[in-house]
Amino acid sequence: MKRLGGLDRFRPVAVLLVIAIHTGPLLSISPWVNDLLTDSLARLAVPFFFTVSGWFLLPKVRQQGMAALTPFVKKGLLLYGLSTLIYLPVRIYSGGWEGLTAWDILRDLIFDGTFYHLWYLPASLLGGCLAALLVQALPRLAGPVCGLLYLLGLLGDSYYGLAAALPPLRACYDVLFTYCFDQTRNGLFFAPLFFLLGGRLTGWASVSPSRPVLAVLASIGLLLAEGLLVRQFQLPRQDAMYLSLPLCLWTLIRALTCVPLPPLPGLRRVCTVLYLIHPLCIIGVRGAAKLLDCTWLLVECSPVHYLAVTAAAGLTAAPFALWNPKARGSVPLRAWTELDTNALRHNLRVLSALLPHGCALMTVVKADAYGHGLAQVAKVCRQEGVSAFAVATVEEGAALRRLGIRGEILVLGYTPPQQARRLAHYRLTQAVINLSHARQLEAQGRRIKVHLKLDTGMHRLGLPWDAPQTLLQVCACRHLTVCGIFTHLADAESLTPESMARTRRQIRRFRQAADALTQAGYPLPCHTLSSYGLLNYAPAPSSAYVRIGIALYGVLSREGDHPRLSPALRPVLSLRARVAQVHRLEAGERAGYDGLFAPDHPAKVALVTIGYADGYPRSLSCGAGRVLIRGQAAPIAGLICMDQMLVDVTEIPGVRPGDMVTLIGQDGDQTITAEQVAAAADTITNELLSRLGSRLERVLR
Ligand SMILES: *Cc1c(COP(=O)(O)O)cnc(C)c1O
């Protein structure tokens, strides 16, 4: 995230520009230069904040849907509410309160802001929500609509002279200004375009611009020229925004995001506070000047006034650099899975290298990517160029789409036909499991993509392999676009002669059915192999995909499996928790439920913050499983509880609360593999990993 460093460092500059607008630092030296600064150049500041907010907000909206707006709106409302309260006394004192109707208050709250500089907060809320809504509901029209709003805003602002020249248009604006808002400088007209721009800029951040500084200087030159021009022709009613501002922001942010410096979240908070409190500081400096009888210096000498206000605001805001309301990342976690994204990338590359030309990986990410976290795994897969995914349910497929995955998403499991609408909406491909399933899906009248699932001997799901007429009946369904055919092998992990014979028979039957369809005019992309299929049987030259699940995550299903190919896969997941408490037991004392830990010697047990509700199998109780603490193995003591368990640390010196506990993964030179844990729990890694519960936190490494 080093791209944020430049943006963060420009924030104080933007706030200094805003303070300049409200104080006029060069007024007593040269009004003309001061105007150039405050009426043109400094107008960059507020759009900068809108654009940066869009940069953060819109990608989240694209990924998580409108739910991503909730924290944005909450934070905005909180800031706006607080600031309104802070400025309420000033507003009442200055008399801006008398004769206000309920409608006046409402329009202040929504459009004009409750104090002059506070217009930014409702504008940001309104503009952010509008842009998000447009991006979600009308992605193609979002740009034109925001652009149009911006132009309408300009006609009521810097270009009001043009509107005023056309009586009907002038009448419209006059009605708006009388009844709706004091000016078009608000969240309806100006903010959405900058939010949208910010969202678009994230996509450009990986492409370095050529001559960024030159582009910034040229666009700012344009801005200054435009400002001079509109004032020359006396067009402005206000001069909050200009035609060239979006271009300036585009070049400025592209230049800032090339700066390879670390982000400064503390500075972000300081700048927010600076922005909000500087008008109070203006009042404070004026008051102090009167008291000290030096108005001539502190107020009338404009550069000194500016510096005094800035210094007062800076001193008030500085402590906020240290105050961090959500330093959550650094809070020690209770129990968590750690994802080694480099291992995942490595596995993707190693597995791809095993595929023949024309065959691609279809990464199987069902069950929250085998407990690894769908979002994190899908993101890495997409970055590595994977364009086909398999899931078990419509809901999982929809989640992938909401994460922004565009390619093929095959739903492997049964989907009730009534969900055809959701299949179509999320452009998911459904496995057709038999003729009646196909007919019921067809009857929903939605055009959906399907793959034919053949039963070639596993007798789980599937159309019969030896009934080509049935397959053709599915192909003839008007609403179903058949774009693949596949089967699943029942026995691919075993290399005994009987298993291999069964597997070969399944593959033969599949080929026969696929060939029959080809001859009937339906040459369909085929796939038969999953992880063990790939490692034990080479994909047929005609395979379109290999469906890779467990191997992607760098583990085999069972300890001691020796597939024909054993590429160097790296485990992706580690499972960790913490020591919360350490107890010393006398010989003969018992610990845990049923007192099942009963050492006959003095012992020491540590309470570990993970239990079977987190997905750690209860069958590992009473020494069946072990964990690593301080790089040494500690057996599980007594029965594993729902949320915690005890481990025997008698042999490990110095164990204390807070120590990290490794349940799967490496600690020092010791490792516990998922295969070992699964074997001890009498299951396979697929089950162990996919049951790691939703209560675990996730950490990327
Ligand atoms: C789960 C699943 C896979 C992936 O299997 P792995 O053994 O984890 O690679 C492939 N195909 C189907 C039909 C599945 O259900």
XYZ file of C-alpha atoms and ligand atoms in Angstrom:
716
model
C 0.000 0.000 0.000
C 2.951 2.315 -0.438
C 0.924 4.284 -2.994
C -0.836 6.066 -0.130
C 2.328 7.781 1.088
C 2.198 10.597 -1.459
C -1.512 11.167 -0.942
C -1.043 11.376 2.817
C 1.741 13.918 2.466
C -0.325 16.172 0.256
C -3.137 16.375 2.823
C -1.458 19.081 4.966
C -0.806 21.102 1.801
C -4.497 20.860 0.935
C -5.528 21.947 4.436
C -3.093 24.897 4.290
C -4.780 25.914 1.039
C -8.207 25.763 2.707
C -6.973 27.908 5.595
C -5.595 30.312 2.978
C -9.073 30.589 1.410
C -10.496 31.620 4.777
C -7.713 33.995 5.856
C -6.247 35.527 2.678
C -2.526 35.333 3.557
C -1.368 37.797 0.861
C -4.261 40.237 1.131
C -2.234 43.021 2.732
C 0.624 42.584 0.257
C -1.014 42.104 -3.130
C -4.763 41.544 -3.415
C -4.322 40.388 -7.016
C -1.850 37.625 -6.143
C -3.947 36.738 -3.127
C -6.988 36.277 -5.349
C -5.007 34.100 -7.710
C -4.033 31.947 -4.760
C -7.320 31.753 -2.875
C -9.847 31.936 -5.714
C -8.066 29.592 -8.117
C -5.135 27.535 -6.872
C -6.570 26.815 -3.421
C -9.752 25.440 -5.021
C -7.760 22.255 -5.574
C -8.013 21.408 -1.902
C -11.596 20.273 -1.377
C -11.787 18.267 -4.635
C -8.557 16.600 -3.514
C -10.293 15.333 -0.369
C -13.347 14.172 -2.348
C -11.148 12.334 -4.825
C -9.088 10.612 -2.159
C -12.287 9.547 -0.372
C -13.530 8.082 -3.658
C -10.218 6.290 -4.063
C -10.872 4.437 -0.792
C -14.642 4.074 -1.010
C -15.557 3.027 -4.541
C -13.327 -0.066 -4.892
C -14.881 -1.307 -1.631
C -18.363 -0.689 -3.004
C -17.450 -2.600 -6.140
C -16.229 -5.519 -4.015
C -18.754 -5.657 -1.182
C -21.756 -3.862 -2.642
C -23.632 -1.069 -0.920
C -22.782 -2.552 2.485
C -19.394 -0.841 2.096
C -21.170 2.492 2.482
C -22.140 1.807 6.092
C -18.792 2.592 7.759
C -18.298 5.575 5.426
C -21.697 7.027 6.281
C -21.332 6.301 10.003
C -17.976 8.039 10.195
C -19.215 10.983 8.136
C -22.315 11.457 10.270
C -20.292 11.238 13.460
C -17.834 13.914 12.293
C -20.636 16.111 10.983
C -22.669 15.773 14.171
C -19.691 16.561 16.387
C -18.586 19.533 14.302
C -22.118 20.921 14.188
C -22.268 20.781 17.981
C -18.865 22.444 18.305
C -19.844 25.321 16.024
C -23.393 25.715 17.341
C -22.473 28.359 19.976
C -20.539 30.407 17.396
C -23.426 30.244 15.004
C -25.949 31.281 17.628
C -23.671 34.073 18.870
C -23.152 35.452 15.375
C -26.905 35.669 14.917
C -27.060 33.215 12.039
C -29.869 31.506 13.838
C -32.741 33.949 13.939
C -35.798 33.435 11.779
C -34.696 30.005 10.545
C -37.553 27.744 9.469
C -37.397 23.954 9.666
C -36.809 23.882 5.925
C -33.893 26.307 6.242
C -32.319 24.072 8.851
C -32.827 21.021 6.680
C -31.259 22.650 3.633
C -28.346 23.819 5.750
C -27.905 20.313 7.079
C -27.994 18.660 3.653
C -26.527 21.197 1.254
C -24.983 24.340 2.646
C -23.487 22.947 5.858
C -24.140 24.086 9.406
C -21.119 26.422 9.401
C -19.334 27.850 6.399
C -16.516 25.330 6.003
C -18.657 22.424 7.212
C -20.413 22.172 3.830
C -17.662 19.711 3.002
C -19.035 17.026 5.340
C -22.615 16.707 4.004
C -21.232 17.157 0.487
C -18.865 14.252 0.986
C -21.667 12.075 2.388
C -24.108 12.939 -0.371
C -21.537 12.827 -3.159
C -20.027 9.537 -1.963
C -23.424 7.851 -1.702
C -24.545 9.186 -5.086
C -21.377 8.034 -6.807
C -21.601 4.596 -5.156
C -25.241 4.232 -6.140
C -24.498 5.181 -9.744
C -21.505 2.864 -9.977
C -23.594 -0.048 -8.704
C -26.878 0.631 -10.468
C -25.793 2.243 -13.764
C -22.077 1.574 -14.173
C -22.019 2.873 -17.753
C -23.967 6.016 -17.040
C -22.101 6.916 -13.846
C -19.471 8.969 -15.711
C -21.876 10.955 -17.926
C -24.325 11.586 -15.059
C -21.630 12.861 -12.687
C -20.153 14.966 -15.493
C -23.537 16.500 -16.244
C -24.157 17.297 -12.575
C -20.743 18.952 -12.469
C -21.537 21.130 -15.480
C -24.897 22.115 -13.997
C -23.035 23.012 -10.827
C -20.556 25.181 -12.758
C -23.402 27.088 -14.419
C -24.549 28.104 -10.955
C -21.007 28.877 -9.799
C -17.965 30.072 -11.776
C -19.954 30.192 -15.016
C -23.126 31.722 -13.642
C -22.705 34.582 -16.112
C -23.530 32.166 -18.935
C -26.684 30.923 -17.219
C -27.677 34.468 -16.374
C -27.515 35.385 -20.053
C -30.330 32.920 -20.794
C -33.450 34.092 -18.948
C -35.194 30.668 -18.624
C -32.011 29.087 -17.286
C -31.459 32.001 -14.967
C -34.992 31.579 -13.659
C -34.325 27.898 -12.905
C -31.183 28.702 -10.958
C -32.857 31.537 -9.116
C -35.626 29.190 -7.989
C -33.029 26.664 -6.831
C -31.039 29.316 -4.989
C -34.145 30.678 -3.300
C -35.708 27.433 -2.204
C -33.141 24.626 -2.196
C -29.625 25.865 -1.445
C -27.569 29.041 -1.345
C -25.179 27.872 -4.027
C -24.410 24.855 -6.223
C -21.262 24.215 -4.194
C -22.678 21.095 -2.552
C -22.716 17.319 -2.629
C -25.283 17.065 -5.364
C -23.344 18.827 -8.106
C -19.631 18.836 -7.412
C -18.748 15.917 -5.160
C -19.921 12.867 -7.195
C -17.569 13.480 -10.128
C -14.510 13.657 -7.869
C -15.528 10.510 -5.993
C -15.925 8.721 -9.292
C -12.555 10.038 -10.444
C -10.957 8.679 -7.264
C -12.515 5.264 -7.869
C -11.251 5.216 -11.473
C -7.773 6.332 -10.404
C -7.230 3.216 -8.275
C -7.311 1.216 -11.509
C -4.592 3.431 -12.955
C -2.344 3.325 -9.940
C -0.236 0.463 -11.291
C 0.553 2.360 -14.500
C 3.170 5.035 -13.918
C 2.469 8.262 -15.786
C 5.200 9.752 -17.908
C 6.354 13.230 -16.815
C 3.967 13.471 -13.855
C 5.318 16.804 -12.571
C 5.018 18.443 -15.954
C 1.424 17.242 -16.263
C 0.575 18.676 -12.840
C 2.161 22.038 -13.635
C 0.431 22.231 -17.012
C -2.990 21.460 -15.549
C -2.504 23.968 -12.736
C -1.494 26.550 -15.345
C -4.791 25.806 -17.052
C -6.664 26.249 -13.770
C -5.069 29.649 -13.099
C -5.767 30.784 -16.651
C -9.378 29.662 -16.395
C -9.778 31.515 -13.105
C -8.418 34.735 -14.624
C -10.584 34.349 -17.695
C -13.916 33.807 -15.942
C -13.210 36.711 -13.616
C -12.200 38.876 -16.574
C -15.633 38.245 -18.081
C -17.276 38.563 -14.674
C -18.943 35.197 -14.983
C -18.663 33.861 -11.403
C -21.429 34.034 -8.854
C -19.160 32.092 -6.506
C -15.888 30.580 -7.587
C -15.761 27.264 -5.843
C -15.100 25.023 -8.834
C -13.709 25.160 -12.345
C -13.891 23.150 -15.545
C -10.199 22.283 -15.353
C -10.297 20.992 -11.761
C -11.048 17.333 -12.623
C -8.028 17.344 -14.946
C -5.857 18.905 -12.224
C -6.958 16.238 -9.759
C -6.297 13.487 -12.265
C -2.723 14.613 -12.898
C -2.078 15.495 -9.247
C -3.233 12.171 -7.827
C -1.487 10.169 -10.503
C 1.724 12.028 -9.645
C 1.250 11.597 -5.887
C 0.603 7.875 -6.178
C 3.997 7.375 -7.828
C 5.703 8.526 -4.640
C 7.178 5.417 -2.992
C 6.770 6.479 0.640
C 4.962 4.664 3.454
C 1.460 5.805 4.441
C 1.025 8.122 7.447
C -2.363 7.400 9.046
C -1.543 9.702 11.975
C -1.140 12.633 9.595
C -4.527 11.791 8.060
C -6.230 12.272 11.419
C -4.303 15.476 12.142
C -5.417 16.932 8.813
C -9.077 16.086 9.429
C -8.921 17.867 12.792
C -7.042 20.820 11.234
C -9.733 21.212 8.627
C -12.546 21.071 11.150
C -11.109 23.408 13.791
C -9.320 26.121 11.810
C -12.333 28.519 11.821
C -12.337 28.299 15.632
C -8.663 29.234 15.525
C -9.459 32.240 13.331
C -11.927 33.396 15.998
C -9.381 32.611 18.707
C -6.578 34.593 17.031
C -8.866 37.589 16.514
C -9.948 37.439 20.164
C -6.371 37.152 21.379
C -5.318 40.049 19.155
C -7.986 42.262 20.714
C -6.994 41.241 24.228
C -3.313 41.883 23.549
C -4.119 45.026 21.654
C -2.131 43.984 18.616
C -4.820 43.615 15.964
C -2.578 45.591 13.591
C -0.127 42.679 13.660
C -2.111 39.498 14.292
C -5.068 40.342 12.055
C -4.304 43.174 9.700
C -0.893 41.952 8.639
C -2.257 39.073 6.563
C 0.818 36.776 6.426
C 1.166 36.955 10.220
C -2.551 36.304 10.616
C -2.272 33.246 8.400
C 0.735 31.920 10.287
C -0.917 32.534 13.670
C -4.092 30.699 12.653
C -2.091 27.832 11.180
C 0.084 27.557 14.276
C -2.909 27.582 16.624
C -4.694 24.943 14.544
C -1.515 22.867 14.250
C -0.930 22.886 18.005
C -4.524 21.825 18.690
C -4.505 19.078 16.082
C -1.028 17.618 16.716
C -2.021 15.312 19.603
C -4.397 13.486 17.251
C -1.366 12.003 15.497
C -0.978 9.719 18.498
C -4.628 9.020 19.248
C -5.641 6.031 17.195
C -9.189 4.797 17.739
C -8.712 1.678 15.676
C -5.190 0.420 16.087
C -6.750 -2.997 15.596
C -4.154 -4.436 13.305
C -1.630 -4.347 16.095
C -3.952 -5.707 18.779
C -2.859 -9.253 19.532
C -5.434 -11.672 18.187
C -7.033 -14.515 20.134
C -6.971 -17.257 17.509
C -6.184 -16.830 13.849
C -5.256 -18.422 10.548
C -2.247 -17.061 8.771
C -2.233 -17.162 4.985
C 1.066 -17.373 3.153
C 0.088 -15.735 -0.125
C 3.528 -16.393 -1.591
C 3.041 -20.100 -0.996
C -0.324 -19.875 -2.750
C 1.267 -18.132 -5.737
C 4.031 -20.723 -5.782
C 1.507 -23.593 -5.796
C -0.490 -22.012 -8.609
C 2.642 -21.769 -10.734
C 3.902 -25.259 -9.932
C 0.505 -26.815 -10.687
C 0.034 -24.814 -13.900
C 3.377 -26.102 -15.097
C 1.976 -29.655 -14.996
C -0.821 -28.890 -17.452
C -0.680 -29.601 -21.170
C -1.117 -26.786 -23.630
C -4.733 -25.627 -23.810
C -5.626 -26.895 -20.339
C -6.185 -24.389 -17.532
C -6.501 -24.504 -13.757
C -10.025 -24.250 -12.399
C -9.330 -23.391 -8.782
C -11.801 -24.954 -6.364
C -12.639 -22.392 -3.679
C -15.720 -23.994 -2.121
C -16.198 -23.947 1.665
C -14.527 -20.560 2.070
C -11.575 -21.759 0.000
C -11.124 -24.860 2.185
C -11.178 -22.652 5.270
C -8.473 -20.325 3.927
C -10.761 -17.347 3.229
C -12.527 -16.935 -0.106
C -11.710 -13.265 -0.617
C -7.995 -13.581 0.012
C -7.556 -16.749 -2.038
C -9.674 -15.544 -4.969
C -7.724 -12.302 -5.103
C -4.376 -14.065 -5.348
C -5.738 -16.514 -7.950
C -7.008 -13.646 -10.069
C -3.697 -11.801 -9.791
C -1.950 -14.966 -10.963
C -4.170 -15.102 -14.027
C -6.655 -17.794 -12.997
C -9.913 -17.230 -14.860
C -11.977 -20.289 -13.876
C -13.286 -21.030 -10.396
C -15.393 -23.813 -8.929
C -17.670 -23.535 -5.901
C -20.251 -25.771 -4.279
C -23.208 -23.403 -3.969
C -24.866 -20.440 -5.651
C -24.169 -18.349 -2.578
C -20.432 -19.022 -2.876
C -20.561 -18.140 -6.571
C -22.403 -14.898 -5.842
C -19.816 -14.024 -3.202
C -17.070 -14.483 -5.811
C -18.855 -12.169 -8.245
C -19.277 -9.584 -5.529
C -15.525 -9.792 -4.992
C -15.126 -8.720 -8.599
C -14.268 -12.109 -10.137
C -15.217 -12.001 -13.802
C -14.305 -15.354 -15.356
C -16.021 -18.715 -15.352
C -17.606 -19.764 -12.044
C -18.892 -23.334 -12.016
C -21.315 -24.428 -9.295
C -20.395 -28.081 -8.720
C -23.210 -28.983 -6.320
C -26.961 -29.324 -6.720
C -28.829 -26.042 -7.051
C -32.606 -25.988 -6.594
C -34.106 -24.936 -9.952
C -35.976 -22.077 -8.258
C -32.587 -20.388 -7.924
C -32.185 -20.091 -11.703
C -32.742 -16.345 -11.399
C -29.737 -16.001 -9.119
C -27.647 -18.195 -11.413
C -28.490 -15.926 -14.332
C -28.050 -12.736 -12.347
C -24.541 -13.665 -11.208
C -23.679 -15.287 -14.555
C -22.818 -18.579 -12.832
C -22.448 -21.877 -14.655
C -24.475 -24.688 -13.087
C -23.659 -28.391 -13.115
C -26.701 -30.245 -14.498
C -27.044 -33.416 -12.454
C -29.785 -35.276 -14.304
C -32.474 -34.872 -16.930
C -35.191 -33.761 -14.535
C -32.835 -31.155 -13.063
C -32.225 -29.895 -16.595
C -35.958 -29.764 -17.361
C -36.754 -27.928 -14.146
C -33.995 -25.395 -14.783
C -35.244 -24.982 -18.350
C -38.769 -24.378 -17.080
C -37.607 -21.306 -15.135
C -37.223 -19.523 -18.444
C -33.867 -17.919 -17.616
C -30.938 -18.222 -19.942
C -28.232 -19.953 -17.914
C -24.925 -21.603 -18.696
C -24.504 -25.226 -17.641
C -21.927 -27.987 -17.647
C -23.140 -31.578 -17.984
C -22.097 -33.578 -14.927
C -21.671 -37.247 -15.903
C -21.917 -40.149 -13.504
C -19.220 -42.531 -14.725
C -19.152 -44.774 -11.675
C -19.045 -42.742 -8.495
C -22.852 -42.688 -8.243
C -22.965 -39.375 -6.449
C -24.325 -36.722 -8.843
C -24.618 -36.994 -12.584
C -26.312 -37.869 -15.839
C -25.795 -41.489 -16.946
C -22.677 -41.764 -19.082
C -24.178 -44.428 -21.347
C -27.311 -42.590 -22.467
C -26.240 -40.164 -25.212
C -29.898 -39.464 -26.038
C -30.423 -38.047 -22.544
C -27.389 -35.803 -22.940
C -28.703 -34.591 -26.282
C -32.057 -33.824 -24.689
C -30.272 -31.515 -22.240
C -28.311 -29.926 -25.085
C -31.594 -29.254 -26.853
C -33.014 -27.198 -23.940
C -33.586 -23.702 -25.295
C -32.663 -21.747 -22.201
C -29.655 -23.818 -21.203
C -26.357 -23.011 -22.870
C -24.319 -26.196 -22.472
C -20.682 -25.142 -22.434
C -18.854 -28.015 -20.782
C -18.978 -31.621 -19.695
C -17.254 -33.201 -16.709
C -17.098 -36.091 -14.303
C -15.550 -36.755 -10.912
C -13.249 -39.668 -10.130
C -14.066 -41.735 -7.063
C -10.727 -43.368 -6.498
C -7.999 -41.208 -8.007
C -5.877 -41.008 -4.832
C -5.285 -44.737 -4.594
C -2.682 -46.468 -6.740
C -3.684 -50.075 -6.027
C -4.311 -52.083 -9.222
C -8.064 -52.329 -8.475
C -8.413 -48.591 -7.888
C -6.451 -47.786 -11.005
C -8.632 -50.125 -13.038
C -11.774 -48.420 -11.703
C -10.358 -44.972 -12.441
C -9.344 -45.949 -15.967
C -12.838 -47.310 -16.547
C -14.365 -44.026 -15.391
C -12.086 -42.075 -17.720
C -12.907 -44.441 -20.627
C -16.651 -44.068 -20.061
C -16.322 -40.307 -19.897
C -14.406 -40.191 -23.190
C -16.976 -42.384 -24.854
C -19.848 -40.071 -23.825
C -17.918 -36.919 -24.773
C -17.016 -38.420 -28.179
C -20.643 -39.320 -28.820
C -21.663 -35.733 -28.131
C -18.914 -34.430 -30.407
C -20.191 -36.652 -33.200
C -23.708 -35.399 -32.601
C -22.457 -31.854 -33.145
C -21.683 -30.826 -29.554
C -17.896 -30.652 -29.123
C -17.757 -29.546 -25.480
C -14.840 -28.519 -23.246
C -14.080 -31.457 -20.915
C -12.710 -31.873 -17.398
C -12.248 -34.967 -15.265
C -9.333 -34.483 -12.878
C -9.132 -32.941 -9.425
C -5.959 -32.678 -7.312
C -5.142 -36.379 -7.005
C -6.324 -36.945 -10.562
C -3.682 -34.496 -11.771
C -0.955 -35.940 -9.573
C -1.694 -39.587 -10.486
C -3.077 -39.409 -14.038
C -1.956 -36.963 -16.693
C -4.793 -34.813 -18.096
C -6.042 -35.948 -21.498
C -4.773 -33.676 -24.293
C -8.372 -32.568 -24.859
C -8.948 -31.449 -21.259
C -10.043 -27.859 -20.906
C -9.607 -27.711 -17.130
C -8.201 -29.460 -14.124
C -10.243 -28.742 -10.972
C -7.649 -28.149 -8.292
C -8.713 -28.020 -4.660
C -6.594 -29.419 -1.882
C -3.277 -29.288 -3.787
C -3.743 -25.565 -4.347
C -3.521 -25.123 -0.595
C -0.227 -26.983 -0.551
C -1.278 -30.124 1.290
C -2.309 -33.667 0.445
C -5.439 -35.231 1.871
C -3.562 -37.852 3.886
C -0.186 -38.133 5.485
C 1.833 -40.796 3.688
C 0.121 -40.489 0.310
C 2.669 -40.808 -2.470
C 1.104 -39.713 -5.746
C 3.036 -40.413 -8.950
C 3.932 -36.752 -9.276
C 4.996 -34.931 -6.149
C 5.668 -31.307 -7.070
C 7.139 -29.172 -4.284
C 3.938 -27.639 -2.942
C 4.045 -25.294 0.043
C 1.353 -25.249 2.745
C -0.582 -21.986 2.658
C -2.259 -21.978 6.056
C -0.992 -21.789 9.622
C -3.298 -21.957 12.625
C -2.339 -20.077 15.753
C -3.702 -18.998 19.136
C -2.351 -17.686 22.425
C -1.563 -18.685 25.947
C -3.986 -16.885 28.283
C -3.017 -18.328 31.646
C -0.518 -20.796 33.167
C -1.336 -23.083 36.141
C 0.976 -25.128 38.324
C -0.536 -28.436 39.461
C 0.552 -30.496 42.482
C 0.977 -34.227 41.913
C -2.511 -35.764 42.076
C -4.379 -32.578 41.104
C -6.686 -32.772 38.092
C -7.486 -30.266 35.338
C -10.239 -29.743 32.794
C -13.688 -31.323 32.287
C -14.098 -34.658 34.030
C -10.649 -34.096 35.528
C -9.214 -36.078 32.677
C -5.772 -34.521 32.957
C -4.392 -36.171 36.084
C -0.582 -36.194 36.166
C 1.127 -38.180 38.913
C 3.872 -35.573 39.187
C 3.914 -31.790 39.644
C 2.905 -30.298 36.304
C 2.318 -27.019 34.518
C -0.592 -26.438 32.107
C -1.241 -23.492 29.793
C -4.702 -22.365 28.753
C -4.798 -21.876 24.967
C -7.400 -19.597 23.360
C -8.896 -21.907 20.752
C -11.470 -24.697 20.946
C -13.573 -27.046 18.890
C -16.008 -24.252 17.959
C -13.103 -22.723 16.040
C -12.788 -25.948 14.058
C -10.014 -27.621 16.001
C -11.202 -31.260 16.337
C -12.237 -32.375 19.818
C -10.936 -35.835 19.003
C -7.410 -34.465 19.556
C -8.085 -34.283 23.334
C -5.970 -36.024 25.977
C -2.648 -36.104 24.200
C -3.912 -37.196 20.760
C -2.828 -33.825 19.421
C 0.015 -31.477 20.209
C 0.843 -27.825 19.653
C 4.037 -25.758 19.487
C 4.912 -23.146 22.110
C 8.305 -21.408 22.127
C 9.350 -23.763 19.354
C 8.640 -26.901 21.412
C 5.865 -29.472 21.276
C 3.258 -29.524 24.056
C 0.630 -32.305 24.222
C -3.024 -31.415 24.694
C -4.051 -31.894 28.322
C -7.531 -33.263 29.067
C -10.638 -32.542 26.998
C -10.713 -29.770 24.402
C -13.503 -27.293 25.262
C -15.686 -25.260 22.924
C -13.555 -22.109 23.052
C -10.332 -23.102 24.803
C -8.114 -25.980 25.784
C -5.277 -26.867 28.110
C -1.851 -28.028 27.012
C 0.832 -29.655 29.116
C 3.834 -27.308 29.267
C 5.623 -28.987 32.170
C 8.683 -29.538 29.947
C 8.777 -26.052 28.422
C 10.440 -23.375 30.543
C 9.248 -19.770 30.626
C 5.758 -20.137 29.129
C 3.716 -17.014 29.890
C 0.395 -15.426 29.016
C 0.545 -13.858 25.550
C 2.852 -16.524 24.099
C 1.953 -17.593 20.580
C 0.702 -21.157 20.133
C 1.034 -22.907 16.768
C -1.529 -25.623 16.043
C -0.714 -25.980 12.342
C 2.456 -24.534 10.868
C 6.007 -23.722 11.813
C 7.465 -22.312 15.030
C 11.250 -22.106 15.220
C 12.612 -25.287 13.679
C 9.513 -27.346 14.551
C 6.542 -27.837 12.249
C 3.143 -29.430 12.667
C 1.593 -30.185 9.270
C -2.103 -30.219 8.471
C -1.607 -33.841 7.377
C -0.326 -34.771 10.848
C -3.201 -33.052 12.626
C -5.736 -34.663 10.276
C -4.190 -38.089 10.822
C -4.269 -37.646 14.603
C -7.926 -36.608 14.364
C -8.660 -39.600 12.121
C -9.785 -37.504 9.167
C -8.391 -35.929 6.000
C -6.949 -32.443 5.637
C -9.887 -31.456 3.409
C -12.249 -31.828 6.365
C -9.873 -30.369 8.942
C -9.165 -27.209 6.922
C -12.669 -26.590 5.604
C -14.077 -26.712 9.135
C -11.782 -24.023 10.515
C -14.565 -21.800 11.730
C -15.689 -18.343 10.869
C -14.660 -17.189 14.354
C -10.970 -17.234 13.473
C -9.336 -13.997 12.447
C -7.299 -14.009 9.271
C -3.839 -12.599 8.799
C -2.039 -12.337 5.456
C 1.641 -12.994 5.360
C -14.273 -30.572 -4.312
C -14.223 -31.002 -5.688
C -13.028 -30.923 -6.411
C -11.708 -30.542 -5.801
O -11.147 -31.691 -5.224
P -9.687 -31.731 -4.596
O -9.467 -33.145 -4.328
O -9.740 -30.908 -3.362
O -8.769 -31.171 -5.601
C -13.071 -31.250 -7.762
N -14.227 -31.647 -8.348
C -15.389 -31.761 -7.668
C -16.613 -32.202 -8.387
C -15.427 -31.457 -6.315
O -16.568 -31.574 -5.651
